[in-house]
Amino acid sequence: MPDRINVRWNLDFVSDAFTDGRRFRVLAVVDDFSRECLALVADTSLSGLRVTRELDAVMAVRGKPSTIVSDNGTELTSMAVLKWCQQTGVEWHDIAPGKPMQNGFVESFNGRFRDECLNETLFSNLGQARAAIASWREDYNVNRPHSALGNRSPAEFAATIALETAAA
């Protein structure tokens, strides 16, 4: 278990479909310590290069993680991701094939995300999906208390940790 923010991020993909049957995917990035959802990126295609661009965008706001944990899907084992790890110095850990609970934080998050957002909303286009997903992410991070965080929201917990760290 990480003991501070940005020690370990987990990421995974969740798939859904528009009302016309076309598929889209969502890249979920979660900080294991604060349980914050750092990104939910929805698109019809998410290559390894796109994943690294999104991670760069998160790092520009959040700082660099020590480690990223993911499954070993083709996007996440691509040359683009390997090159990105070498350039950034971020360690990438692939879970064992067929062992999603080795990525338990993001799997738990994905279950909530699917139950509370994806399964509850009919999306007709990517713009609508992105707006609904962004709204759900904001609610999850800012308003939703988590028992593992002392019944604080991830944002509240992260702010408390930041204040404690600054005071120390």
PDB file of C-alpha atoms in Angstrom, residues 28-152:
ATOM      1  CA  ALA A  28      -9.036   5.346 -16.230  1.00  0.00           C
ATOM      2  CA  VAL A  29      -6.074   6.559 -14.156  1.00  0.00           C
ATOM      3  CA  VAL A  30      -6.332   6.311 -10.342  1.00  0.00           C
ATOM      4  CA  ASP A  31      -3.893   7.265  -7.561  1.00  0.00           C
ATOM      5  CA  ASP A  32      -3.806   4.278  -5.185  1.00  0.00           C
ATOM      6  CA  PHE A  33      -3.128   6.343  -2.070  1.00  0.00           C
ATOM      7  CA  SER A  34      -5.702   9.109  -2.412  1.00  0.00           C
ATOM      8  CA  ARG A  35      -8.158   7.073  -4.533  1.00  0.00           C
ATOM      9  CA  GLU A  36      -8.434  10.139  -6.776  1.00  0.00           C
ATOM     10  CA  CYS A  37      -9.449   9.556 -10.353  1.00  0.00           C
ATOM     11  CA  LEU A  38      -6.720  11.459 -12.145  1.00  0.00           C
ATOM     12  CA  ALA A  39      -8.140  10.978 -15.631  1.00  0.00           C
ATOM     13  CA  LEU A  40     -11.016   9.431 -17.524  1.00  0.00           C
ATOM     14  CA  VAL A  41     -10.183   9.729 -21.213  1.00  0.00           C
ATOM     15  CA  ALA A  42     -12.944   8.640 -23.591  1.00  0.00           C
ATOM     16  CA  ASP A  43     -12.293   8.026 -27.278  1.00  0.00           C
ATOM     17  CA  THR A  44     -12.931   5.536 -30.047  1.00  0.00           C
ATOM     18  CA  SER A  45      -9.226   4.698 -30.196  1.00  0.00           C
ATOM     19  CA  LEU A  46      -6.591   4.934 -27.478  1.00  0.00           C
ATOM     20  CA  SER A  47      -3.140   3.877 -28.692  1.00  0.00           C
ATOM     21  CA  GLY A  48      -0.016   3.576 -26.570  1.00  0.00           C
ATOM     22  CA  LEU A  49       1.139   6.953 -27.879  1.00  0.00           C
ATOM     23  CA  ARG A  50      -2.176   8.515 -26.862  1.00  0.00           C
ATOM     24  CA  VAL A  51      -1.887   6.933 -23.401  1.00  0.00           C
ATOM     25  CA  THR A  52       1.539   8.501 -22.921  1.00  0.00           C
ATOM     26  CA  ARG A  53       0.259  11.933 -24.041  1.00  0.00           C
ATOM     27  CA  GLU A  54      -2.579  11.676 -21.522  1.00  0.00           C
ATOM     28  CA  LEU A  55      -0.158  10.635 -18.778  1.00  0.00           C
ATOM     29  CA  ASP A  56       2.061  13.618 -19.624  1.00  0.00           C
ATOM     30  CA  ALA A  57      -0.987  15.889 -19.267  1.00  0.00           C
ATOM     31  CA  VAL A  58      -1.830  14.407 -15.854  1.00  0.00           C
ATOM     32  CA  MET A  59       1.795  14.705 -14.723  1.00  0.00           C
ATOM     33  CA  ALA A  60       1.900  18.373 -15.755  1.00  0.00           C
ATOM     34  CA  VAL A  61      -0.826  19.049 -13.183  1.00  0.00           C
ATOM     35  CA  ARG A  62      -0.192  16.344 -10.631  1.00  0.00           C
ATOM     36  CA  GLY A  63       3.508  15.533 -10.664  1.00  0.00           C
ATOM     37  CA  LYS A  64       5.236  12.302 -11.610  1.00  0.00           C
ATOM     38  CA  PRO A  65       4.323   8.931 -10.125  1.00  0.00           C
ATOM     39  CA  SER A  66       7.022   6.514  -9.010  1.00  0.00           C
ATOM     40  CA  THR A  67       5.204   3.525 -10.501  1.00  0.00           C
ATOM     41  CA  ILE A  68       2.300   2.812 -12.807  1.00  0.00           C
ATOM     42  CA  VAL A  69       0.496  -0.517 -12.603  1.00  0.00           C
ATOM     43  CA  SER A  70      -1.554  -1.861 -15.499  1.00  0.00           C
ATOM     44  CA  ASP A  71      -2.558  -5.028 -17.259  1.00  0.00           C
ATOM     45  CA  ASN A  72      -0.470  -6.103 -20.221  1.00  0.00           C
ATOM     46  CA  GLY A  73      -2.765  -5.029 -23.058  1.00  0.00           C
ATOM     47  CA  THR A  74      -1.127  -4.200 -26.365  1.00  0.00           C
ATOM     48  CA  GLU A  75      -1.499  -0.419 -25.909  1.00  0.00           C
ATOM     49  CA  LEU A  76       0.237  -0.619 -22.547  1.00  0.00           C
ATOM     50  CA  THR A  77       3.119  -2.819 -23.658  1.00  0.00           C
ATOM     51  CA  SER A  78       3.811  -0.831 -26.827  1.00  0.00           C
ATOM     52  CA  MET A  79       7.106   0.739 -27.837  1.00  0.00           C
ATOM     53  CA  ALA A  80       5.539   4.164 -27.179  1.00  0.00           C
ATOM     54  CA  VAL A  81       4.969   3.265 -23.516  1.00  0.00           C
ATOM     55  CA  LEU A  82       8.424   1.686 -23.155  1.00  0.00           C
ATOM     56  CA  LYS A  83      10.065   4.794 -24.630  1.00  0.00           C
ATOM     57  CA  TRP A  84       7.955   7.048 -22.382  1.00  0.00           C
ATOM     58  CA  CYS A  85       9.068   5.104 -19.292  1.00  0.00           C
ATOM     59  CA  GLN A  86      12.712   5.465 -20.292  1.00  0.00           C
ATOM     60  CA  GLN A  87      12.299   9.203 -20.881  1.00  0.00           C
ATOM     61  CA  THR A  88      10.350   9.935 -17.688  1.00  0.00           C
ATOM     62  CA  GLY A  89      11.962   7.459 -15.317  1.00  0.00           C
ATOM     63  CA  VAL A  90       8.545   6.143 -14.272  1.00  0.00           C
ATOM     64  CA  GLU A  91       8.594   2.439 -13.430  1.00  0.00           C
ATOM     65  CA  TRP A  92       5.846   0.441 -15.167  1.00  0.00           C
ATOM     66  CA  HIS A  93       4.606  -2.766 -13.589  1.00  0.00           C
ATOM     67  CA  ASP A  94       2.452  -5.193 -15.588  1.00  0.00           C
ATOM     68  CA  ILE A  95       0.166  -7.444 -13.575  1.00  0.00           C
ATOM     69  CA  ALA A  96       0.154 -11.171 -14.279  1.00  0.00           C
ATOM     70  CA  PRO A  97      -2.100 -12.170 -17.187  1.00  0.00           C
ATOM     71  CA  GLY A  98      -5.596 -13.079 -16.014  1.00  0.00           C
ATOM     72  CA  LYS A  99      -5.050 -11.599 -12.527  1.00  0.00           C
ATOM     73  CA  PRO A 100      -7.112  -8.366 -12.474  1.00  0.00           C
ATOM     74  CA  MET A 101      -7.123  -8.241  -8.665  1.00  0.00           C
ATOM     75  CA  GLN A 102      -3.404  -7.436  -8.814  1.00  0.00           C
ATOM     76  CA  ASN A 103      -4.763  -4.135 -10.127  1.00  0.00           C
ATOM     77  CA  GLY A 104      -7.506  -4.048  -7.492  1.00  0.00           C
ATOM     78  CA  PHE A 105      -7.812  -0.300  -6.901  1.00  0.00           C
ATOM     79  CA  VAL A 106      -8.579   0.496 -10.520  1.00  0.00           C
ATOM     80  CA  GLU A 107     -10.772  -2.604 -10.903  1.00  0.00           C
ATOM     81  CA  SER A 108     -12.864  -1.482  -7.926  1.00  0.00           C
ATOM     82  CA  PHE A 109     -13.006   2.011  -9.377  1.00  0.00           C
ATOM     83  CA  ASN A 110     -14.021   0.627 -12.786  1.00  0.00           C
ATOM     84  CA  GLY A 111     -16.912  -1.274 -11.191  1.00  0.00           C
ATOM     85  CA  ARG A 112     -18.265   1.916  -9.621  1.00  0.00           C
ATOM     86  CA  PHE A 113     -17.714   3.862 -12.817  1.00  0.00           C
ATOM     87  CA  ARG A 114     -19.538   1.248 -14.878  1.00  0.00           C
ATOM     88  CA  ASP A 115     -22.442   0.854 -12.412  1.00  0.00           C
ATOM     89  CA  GLU A 116     -22.950   4.545 -11.689  1.00  0.00           C
ATOM     90  CA  CYS A 117     -22.135   6.191 -14.995  1.00  0.00           C
ATOM     91  CA  LEU A 118     -21.773   3.935 -18.017  1.00  0.00           C
ATOM     92  CA  ASN A 119     -24.686   1.605 -17.223  1.00  0.00           C
ATOM     93  CA  GLU A 120     -26.936   4.522 -16.253  1.00  0.00           C
ATOM     94  CA  THR A 121     -26.420   6.652 -19.357  1.00  0.00           C
ATOM     95  CA  LEU A 122     -27.189   6.165 -23.033  1.00  0.00           C
ATOM     96  CA  PHE A 123     -24.514   7.906 -25.073  1.00  0.00           C
ATOM     97  CA  SER A 124     -25.267   8.946 -28.631  1.00  0.00           C
ATOM     98  CA  ASN A 125     -21.887  10.540 -29.398  1.00  0.00           C
ATOM     99  CA  LEU A 126     -18.407  11.077 -28.039  1.00  0.00           C
ATOM    100  CA  GLY A 127     -19.045  14.668 -26.924  1.00  0.00           C
ATOM    101  CA  GLN A 128     -22.006  13.611 -24.815  1.00  0.00           C
ATOM    102  CA  ALA A 129     -20.023  10.707 -23.343  1.00  0.00           C
ATOM    103  CA  ARG A 130     -17.075  12.941 -22.466  1.00  0.00           C
ATOM    104  CA  ALA A 131     -19.322  15.509 -20.761  1.00  0.00           C
ATOM    105  CA  ALA A 132     -21.190  12.905 -18.684  1.00  0.00           C
ATOM    106  CA  ILE A 133     -17.962  11.119 -17.750  1.00  0.00           C
ATOM    107  CA  ALA A 134     -16.272  14.387 -16.716  1.00  0.00           C
ATOM    108  CA  SER A 135     -19.261  15.259 -14.537  1.00  0.00           C
ATOM    109  CA  TRP A 136     -19.227  11.822 -12.892  1.00  0.00           C
ATOM    110  CA  ARG A 137     -15.441  12.095 -12.275  1.00  0.00           C
ATOM    111  CA  GLU A 138     -15.881  15.488 -10.610  1.00  0.00           C
ATOM    112  CA  ASP A 139     -18.600  14.102  -8.332  1.00  0.00           C
ATOM    113  CA  TYR A 140     -16.494  11.028  -7.509  1.00  0.00           C
ATOM    114  CA  ASN A 141     -13.414  13.082  -6.600  1.00  0.00           C
ATOM    115  CA  VAL A 142     -15.058  16.022  -4.832  1.00  0.00           C
ATOM    116  CA  ASN A 143     -18.334  14.873  -3.286  1.00  0.00           C
ATOM    117  CA  ARG A 144     -18.095  11.158  -2.655  1.00  0.00           C
ATOM    118  CA  PRO A 145     -16.833  10.093   0.779  1.00  0.00           C
ATOM    119  CA  HIS A 146     -14.770   6.890   0.933  1.00  0.00           C
ATOM    120  CA  SER A 147     -14.618   4.765   4.058  1.00  0.00           C
ATOM    121  CA  ALA A 148     -10.948   3.940   3.341  1.00  0.00           C
ATOM    122  CA  LEU A 149     -10.215   7.680   3.477  1.00  0.00           C
ATOM    123  CA  GLY A 150     -11.892   8.326   6.817  1.00  0.00           C
ATOM    124  CA  ASN A 151     -15.196   9.150   5.087  1.00  0.00           C
ATOM    125  CA  ARG A 152     -13.588  11.994   3.151  1.00  0.00           C
TER     126      ARG A 152
END
